Coordinates of C-alpha atoms in Angstrom, one line a residue:
M1264 CA 25.6 -3.1 -39.0
A1265 CA 23.9 -2.4 -42.4
A1266 CA 24.1 1.1 -43.7
T1267 CA 20.9 3.1 -43.9
T1268 CA 19.8 5.4 -46.7
P1269 CA 18.9 8.9 -45.5
G1270 CA 15.3 9.7 -46.1
S1271 CA 14.3 12.4 -48.5
F1272 CA 11.5 13.7 -50.7
Q1273 CA 11.4 15.4 -54.1
G1274 CA 8.7 17.7 -55.2
P1275 CA 6.0 18.7 -55.4
D1276 CA 5.9 18.7 -59.2
A1277 CA 3.4 20.5 -61.3
Q1278 CA 0.7 17.9 -60.4
G1279 CA 1.4 18.3 -56.7
R1280 CA 3.1 14.9 -56.5
V1281 CA 5.9 14.2 -53.9
Q1282 CA 8.3 11.3 -54.3
L1283 CA 9.6 9.7 -51.0
S1284 CA 12.8 7.7 -50.7
G1285 CA 15.2 6.4 -48.1
D1286 CA 14.7 5.6 -44.4
W1287 CA 12.5 8.0 -42.4
T1288 CA 13.9 7.2 -39.0
L1289 CA 15.0 8.9 -35.8
A1290 CA 18.6 9.1 -37.1
H1291 CA 17.6 11.4 -39.9
A1292 CA 14.7 13.1 -38.2
T1293 CA 16.6 16.4 -37.5
R1294 CA 17.5 16.9 -41.2
L1295 CA 14.0 15.9 -42.4
E1296 CA 12.4 18.2 -39.9
R1297 CA 14.5 21.2 -41.2
A1298 CA 13.5 20.3 -44.8
L1299 CA 9.8 20.1 -43.9
A1300 CA 10.0 23.4 -42.0
A1301 CA 10.8 25.1 -45.4
L1302 CA 7.9 23.3 -47.0
S1303 CA 4.2 23.8 -46.1
A1304 CA 2.1 21.1 -47.5
R1305 CA -0.8 23.4 -48.2
E1306 CA 1.3 26.3 -49.7
A1307 CA 3.3 23.9 -51.8
G1308 CA 0.1 22.2 -53.1
V1309 CA 0.9 18.6 -52.2
Q1310 CA -1.8 16.4 -53.7
R1311 CA -0.3 12.9 -53.7
I1312 CA 2.6 11.2 -52.0
D1313 CA 4.4 8.4 -53.7
A1314 CA 5.7 6.0 -51.0
Q1315 CA 6.9 3.2 -53.4
A1316 CA 10.6 3.9 -52.7
L1317 CA 10.1 4.5 -49.0
G1318 CA 12.5 2.5 -46.8
K1319 CA 12.4 2.0 -43.1
V1320 CA 10.0 4.0 -40.9
D1321 CA 9.9 4.4 -37.2
T1322 CA 7.6 6.5 -35.0
A1323 CA 9.6 9.7 -35.5
G1324 CA 9.6 9.3 -39.2
A1325 CA 5.9 8.5 -39.2
S1326 CA 5.2 11.7 -37.4
L1327 CA 7.1 13.6 -40.0
L1328 CA 5.3 11.9 -42.8
L1329 CA 2.0 12.8 -41.3
Q1330 CA 3.2 16.4 -41.1
L1331 CA 4.0 16.3 -44.8
A1332 CA 0.5 14.9 -45.6
G1333 CA -1.1 17.7 -43.6
G1334 CA -4.7 17.0 -42.5
A1335 CA -5.4 14.4 -45.1
G1336 CA -3.8 11.6 -43.2
L1337 CA -3.2 8.3 -45.1
E1338 CA -5.5 9.2 -48.1
Q1339 CA -2.7 11.1 -49.9
F1340 CA -0.2 8.1 -49.9
D1341 CA 0.2 5.9 -52.9
A1342 CA 1.9 2.5 -52.8
L1343 CA 2.2 2.7 -49.1
A1344 CA 3.4 -0.7 -47.6
P1345 CA 0.8 -2.2 -45.2
R1346 CA 3.3 -2.2 -42.3
H1347 CA 4.0 1.5 -42.9
A1348 CA 0.2 2.2 -43.1
R1349 CA -0.4 0.5 -39.7
L1350 CA 2.4 2.5 -38.1
L1351 CA 1.2 5.8 -39.5
A1352 CA -2.4 5.0 -38.4
A1353 CA -1.2 4.2 -34.9
V1354 CA 0.9 7.4 -34.6
A1355 CA -2.0 9.4 -36.0
Q1356 CA -4.3 8.0 -33.4
A1357 CA -1.9 8.6 -30.6
D1358 CA -1.3 12.2 -31.7
A1359 CA -5.1 12.9 -32.1
E1360 CA -6.4 15.5 -29.6
P1361 CA -9.1 14.3 -27.4
L1362 CA -12.6 15.6 -28.0
P1363 CA -13.4 18.4 -25.6
A1364 CA -15.9 17.5 -22.9
P1365 CA -19.3 19.0 -23.3
V1366 CA -19.6 22.2 -21.3
R1367 CA -22.6 22.4 -19.1
E1368 CA -23.6 25.5 -17.3
G1369 CA -26.3 26.5 -14.9
V1370 CA -29.4 24.4 -14.6
G1371 CA -28.1 21.8 -17.1
D1372 CA -25.0 21.1 -15.1
F1373 CA -27.0 20.9 -11.8
I1374 CA -29.5 18.4 -13.3
A1375 CA -26.7 16.3 -14.9
G1376 CA -25.0 16.1 -11.5
I1377 CA -28.2 14.9 -9.8
G1378 CA -28.7 12.3 -12.5
A1379 CA -25.1 11.0 -12.1
A1380 CA -25.4 10.8 -8.3
V1381 CA -28.7 8.9 -8.5
L1382 CA -27.3 6.5 -11.1
A1383 CA -24.3 5.9 -8.8
I1384 CA -26.5 5.2 -5.8
W1385 CA -28.6 2.8 -7.8
R1386 CA -25.6 0.9 -9.0
D1387 CA -24.2 0.7 -5.5
A1388 CA -27.6 -0.6 -4.2
L1389 CA -27.6 -3.3 -6.9
R1390 CA -24.1 -4.4 -6.1
L1391 CA -25.0 -4.5 -2.4
V1392 CA -28.1 -6.7 -3.1
S1393 CA -26.1 -8.9 -5.4
F1394 CA -23.4 -9.3 -2.7
L1395 CA -26.0 -10.1 -0.1
G1396 CA -27.4 -12.8 -2.4
L1397 CA -23.9 -14.3 -2.8
L1398 CA -23.4 -14.4 0.9
L1399 CA -26.8 -16.0 1.6
A1400 CA -26.0 -18.6 -1.1
T1401 CA -22.6 -19.3 0.5
L1402 CA -23.7 -19.6 4.1
P1403 CA -25.8 -22.8 3.8
R1404 CA -22.9 -24.6 2.1
V1405 CA -20.6 -23.6 4.9
L1406 CA -23.0 -24.3 7.8
V1407 CA -23.9 -27.9 6.6
S1408 CA -20.2 -28.8 6.1
P1409 CA -18.2 -28.7 9.4
Q1410 CA -15.0 -29.2 7.4
R1411 CA -15.6 -25.8 5.9
W1412 CA -15.9 -24.0 9.2
R1413 CA -13.2 -21.5 9.9
V1414 CA -13.4 -21.4 13.6
A1415 CA -10.0 -19.7 14.3
P1416 CA -10.6 -16.7 12.0
W1417 CA -14.2 -16.4 13.4
V1418 CA -12.9 -16.2 17.0
V1419 CA -10.2 -13.7 16.0
Q1420 CA -12.8 -11.5 14.3
I1421 CA -15.0 -11.7 17.4
H1422 CA -12.1 -10.6 19.5
Q1423 CA -11.2 -7.7 17.2
T1424 CA -14.7 -6.5 16.6
G1425 CA -16.3 -7.3 20.0
L1426 CA -13.9 -7.5 22.9
N1427 CA -11.5 -4.8 21.7
A1428 CA -14.5 -2.4 21.2
V1429 CA -15.8 -2.8 24.8
P1430 CA -14.0 0.2 26.3
I1431 CA -14.9 2.7 23.7
I1432 CA -18.6 1.5 23.5
A1433 CA -19.0 1.6 27.3
L1434 CA -17.4 5.0 27.7
L1435 CA -19.3 6.6 24.8
T1436 CA -22.7 5.3 25.9
F1437 CA -22.0 6.2 29.6
L1438 CA -21.3 9.8 28.6
V1439 CA -24.3 10.0 26.2
G1440 CA -26.5 8.6 29.0
A1441 CA -25.3 11.3 31.3
V1442 CA -25.9 14.0 28.7
V1443 CA -29.5 12.7 28.1
A1444 CA -30.1 12.8 31.8
F1445 CA -28.9 16.4 32.1
L1446 CA -31.0 17.5 29.2
G1447 CA -34.1 15.6 30.4
A1448 CA -33.7 17.0 33.9
T1449 CA -33.4 20.6 32.6
I1450 CA -36.6 20.4 30.6
L1451 CA -38.7 18.3 33.0
R1452 CA -37.7 20.3 36.1
E1453 CA -39.8 23.2 34.8
F1454 CA -42.9 20.9 34.9
G1455 CA -42.0 19.3 38.3
A1456 CA -41.6 15.9 36.6
T1457 CA -37.9 15.2 37.1
L1458 CA -38.8 11.6 38.0
Y1459 CA -39.7 11.0 34.4
T1460 CA -36.1 11.6 33.5
V1461 CA -35.6 7.9 34.4
D1462 CA -38.2 6.9 31.9
L1463 CA -36.6 9.0 29.2
I1464 CA -33.2 7.5 29.7
A1465 CA -34.3 3.9 29.9
F1466 CA -36.8 4.2 27.0
S1467 CA -34.3 6.0 24.7
F1468 CA -31.4 3.6 25.3
L1469 CA -33.4 0.4 25.2
R1470 CA -35.2 1.3 21.9
E1471 CA -32.8 3.6 20.0
F1472 CA -29.6 4.9 21.5
G1473 CA -28.0 1.7 22.6
V1474 CA -28.2 -0.1 19.3
L1475 CA -27.8 3.0 17.1
L1476 CA -24.6 4.3 18.8
T1477 CA -23.1 0.8 18.9
A1478 CA -23.8 0.3 15.2
I1479 CA -22.3 3.7 14.3
M1480 CA -19.2 3.0 16.3
V1481 CA -18.8 -0.5 14.8
A1482 CA -19.3 0.9 11.3
G1483 CA -16.5 3.4 11.9
R1484 CA -14.2 0.9 13.6
S1485 CA -14.8 -2.6 12.3
G1486 CA -16.4 -1.8 8.9
S1487 CA -13.5 0.4 7.9
A1488 CA -11.1 -2.3 9.1
F1489 CA -12.8 -4.9 6.9
T1490 CA -12.4 -2.6 3.9
A1491 CA -8.8 -1.8 4.6
Q1492 CA -7.9 -5.5 5.2
L1493 CA -9.6 -6.8 2.1
G1494 CA -8.4 -3.8 0.0
S1495 CA -4.8 -4.5 1.0
M1496 CA -5.2 -8.1 0.1
K1497 CA -6.7 -7.1 -3.2
S1498 CA -3.8 -4.7 -4.0
R1499 CA -1.3 -7.5 -3.2
E1500 CA -3.2 -10.0 -5.3
E1501 CA -3.8 -12.3 -2.3
I1502 CA -7.4 -12.7 -3.2
D1503 CA -6.4 -13.9 -6.7
A1504 CA -4.1 -16.3 -5.0
I1505 CA -7.0 -17.6 -2.9
R1506 CA -9.0 -18.2 -6.1
T1507 CA -5.9 -19.9 -7.7
L1508 CA -5.8 -22.3 -4.8
G1509 CA -9.4 -23.3 -5.5
M1510 CA -11.0 -21.6 -2.5
D1511 CA -13.9 -19.2 -2.5
P1512 CA -12.9 -15.7 -1.2
V1513 CA -16.5 -15.1 0.1
Q1514 CA -16.3 -18.3 2.1
V1515 CA -12.8 -17.6 3.4
L1516 CA -12.9 -13.9 4.0
V1517 CA -16.5 -12.6 4.2
V1518 CA -18.4 -15.4 6.1
P1519 CA -16.1 -15.3 9.2
R1520 CA -16.4 -11.5 9.4
A1521 CA -20.2 -11.5 8.9
L1522 CA -20.7 -14.2 11.5
A1523 CA -18.4 -12.4 13.9
L1524 CA -20.3 -9.2 13.7
L1525 CA -23.6 -11.1 14.1
V1526 CA -22.3 -12.2 17.5
S1527 CA -20.4 -9.1 18.5
L1528 CA -22.8 -6.3 17.8
P1529 CA -25.8 -7.7 19.8
L1530 CA -23.5 -8.2 22.8
L1531 CA -22.1 -4.7 22.4
T1532 CA -25.6 -3.4 22.2
V1533 CA -26.5 -5.0 25.6
L1534 CA -23.4 -3.4 27.0
A1535 CA -24.3 0.0 25.5
M1536 CA -27.8 -0.2 27.0
L1537 CA -26.5 -1.0 30.5
S1538 CA -23.7 1.7 30.2
G1539 CA -26.2 4.4 29.1
I1540 CA -28.6 3.6 31.8
L1541 CA -25.8 3.6 34.4
G1542 CA -24.6 7.0 33.1
G1543 CA -28.1 8.3 33.6
A1544 CA -28.2 6.8 37.1
V1545 CA -25.0 8.6 38.1
V1546 CA -26.4 12.0 37.0
C1547 CA -29.8 11.3 38.7
A1548 CA -28.1 10.4 41.9
L1549 CA -25.8 13.5 41.9
A1550 CA -28.0 16.2 40.4
L1551 CA -31.7 15.1 40.9
D1552 CA -31.5 13.4 44.3
I1553 CA -32.9 10.2 42.8
S1554 CA -31.2 7.3 44.6
P1555 CA -30.0 4.3 42.6
M1556 CA -32.5 2.1 44.4
M1557 CA -35.4 4.5 43.3
Y1558 CA -33.9 4.8 39.8
F1559 CA -33.8 1.0 39.0
S1560 CA -37.1 0.4 40.8
R1561 CA -38.7 3.0 38.5
I1562 CA -37.3 1.3 35.5
H1563 CA -38.5 -2.1 36.7
D1564 CA -42.0 -0.8 37.4
T1565 CA -42.7 1.3 34.3
L1566 CA -40.8 -0.2 31.4
E1567 CA -41.9 -3.3 29.6
V1568 CA -39.4 -5.9 28.3
R1569 CA -40.7 -5.4 24.7
H1570 CA -38.7 -2.1 24.5
F1571 CA -35.5 -4.2 25.1
W1572 CA -36.4 -6.6 22.3
V1573 CA -37.3 -3.8 19.9
G1574 CA -33.8 -2.5 20.2
M1575 CA -32.2 -5.9 20.1
S1576 CA -34.1 -6.9 17.0
K1577 CA -32.3 -4.3 14.9
A1578 CA -28.8 -5.4 16.0
P1579 CA -28.4 -8.4 13.7
L1580 CA -29.6 -6.5 10.7
F1581 CA -27.2 -3.6 11.4
A1582 CA -24.4 -6.2 11.8
L1583 CA -25.1 -7.9 8.5
M1584 CA -25.3 -4.6 6.6
I1585 CA -22.0 -3.2 8.1
A1586 CA -20.2 -6.5 7.3
L1587 CA -21.5 -6.6 3.8
I1588 CA -20.7 -3.0 2.9
G1589 CA -17.2 -3.2 4.5
C1590 CA -16.3 -6.4 2.6
L1591 CA -17.9 -5.2 -0.7
E1592 CA -15.9 -2.0 -0.6
G1593 CA -12.8 -4.0 0.1
F1594 CA -13.3 -6.1 -3.0
K1595 CA -13.8 -2.9 -5.1
V1596 CA -10.3 -1.6 -4.4
A1597 CA -8.4 -1.1 -7.6
G1598 CA -4.9 -1.8 -6.3
S1599 CA -3.4 1.5 -5.2
A1600 CA -3.1 3.0 -1.7
E1601 CA -5.2 5.9 -2.8
S1602 CA -8.0 3.4 -3.8
V1603 CA -7.8 1.7 -0.4
G1604 CA -8.3 5.1 1.4
K1605 CA -11.1 6.1 -1.0
H1606 CA -13.1 2.9 -0.5
T1607 CA -12.4 2.8 3.3
T1608 CA -14.0 6.3 3.5
S1609 CA -16.9 5.2 1.3
S1610 CA -17.4 2.1 3.5
V1611 CA -17.8 4.2 6.7
V1612 CA -20.1 6.7 5.0
Q1613 CA -22.3 4.1 3.4
S1614 CA -22.5 2.0 6.6
I1615 CA -23.6 4.9 8.8
F1616 CA -26.1 6.1 6.2
V1617 CA -27.7 2.6 5.8
V1618 CA -27.8 2.1 9.6
I1619 CA -29.6 5.4 10.2
L1620 CA -32.0 4.7 7.3
I1621 CA -32.9 1.3 8.5
D1622 CA -33.3 2.6 12.1
A1623 CA -35.7 5.3 10.8
L1624 CA -37.7 2.8 8.8
A1625 CA -37.8 0.4 11.8
A1626 CA -39.0 3.3 14.1
V1627 CA -41.9 4.0 11.8
F1628 CA -42.7 0.3 11.5
F1629 CA -42.8 -0.3 15.2
M1630 CA -44.8 2.8 15.8
E1631 CA -47.4 1.7 13.3
M1632 CA -47.5 -1.8 14.8
G1633 CA -47.9 -0.3 18.3
W1634 CA -44.8 -2.0 19.6

């Protein structure tokens, strides 16, 4: 192994010039550090540093050379080899302190936070619209080519998002129907109009509660599952492997899930409507002395079928948005478990928000149309 020449420096002389020599490496760093501790570049009046005789330099030596140069950096060095200059520049950049973040207080901080939130919402909306366009562009290519149909994954997703959700949807809407019946009976009893509790239950579940409660439950159950599944695949680089095999991840992963929800959510909505109405019938029979025969006869005589179709018309739109948001958040996962959890939570929040927003807009639209 070749011997090394210990690094050293001479000066500064009367003109403030320092002469470097030898190897400024980690092996000699302790001795050089003690020598520099006795020499302050400013107090000694170092003006120029002659690096013509400088030997090997590593990162430890580069840090000591920058300490010798003080705050002037590379400007003080003469005859510095290009390789040494690049190393010193890299070490200087690595040692540089980051600029302090601007401090905002009071109203400025509040307004800046609002602006950042609005910008984030706008970007998420653009991504969602772009992803919707990508899905709509992929669907025709899949539907017109039977060899591209992925029937097995589609059936599996229908089973997971639809059939497995039947117990929780039925129980939830049955209980909500009972609660609505109790509340309606409490208020309407004061006016001697307990019979109109039947109208309240049927009207609310056919138009709003059936589809809305189902969509919220599906968003929390299936939407989060879509994000977790795709996020885990993203973190394990399985989506990159799908692309490497020449397949389209949207066609393989998104289309079966979106089509499954387009089938499952309307069917679950019908189940939710029936369960809610049945829950109201039980309460009316036990607390209001309204027999099941009278209950269902009242529904048949007073409610129009258009209320059912108003509620059902929102189910496919809710299903599409929940599938889109769940899959899009899954594709956003960065690769860590923390990122999977973050985007799963974001998927549920966004899905529920979008479902309620669309439901509110639809309610205003149907009211203005007289439907």
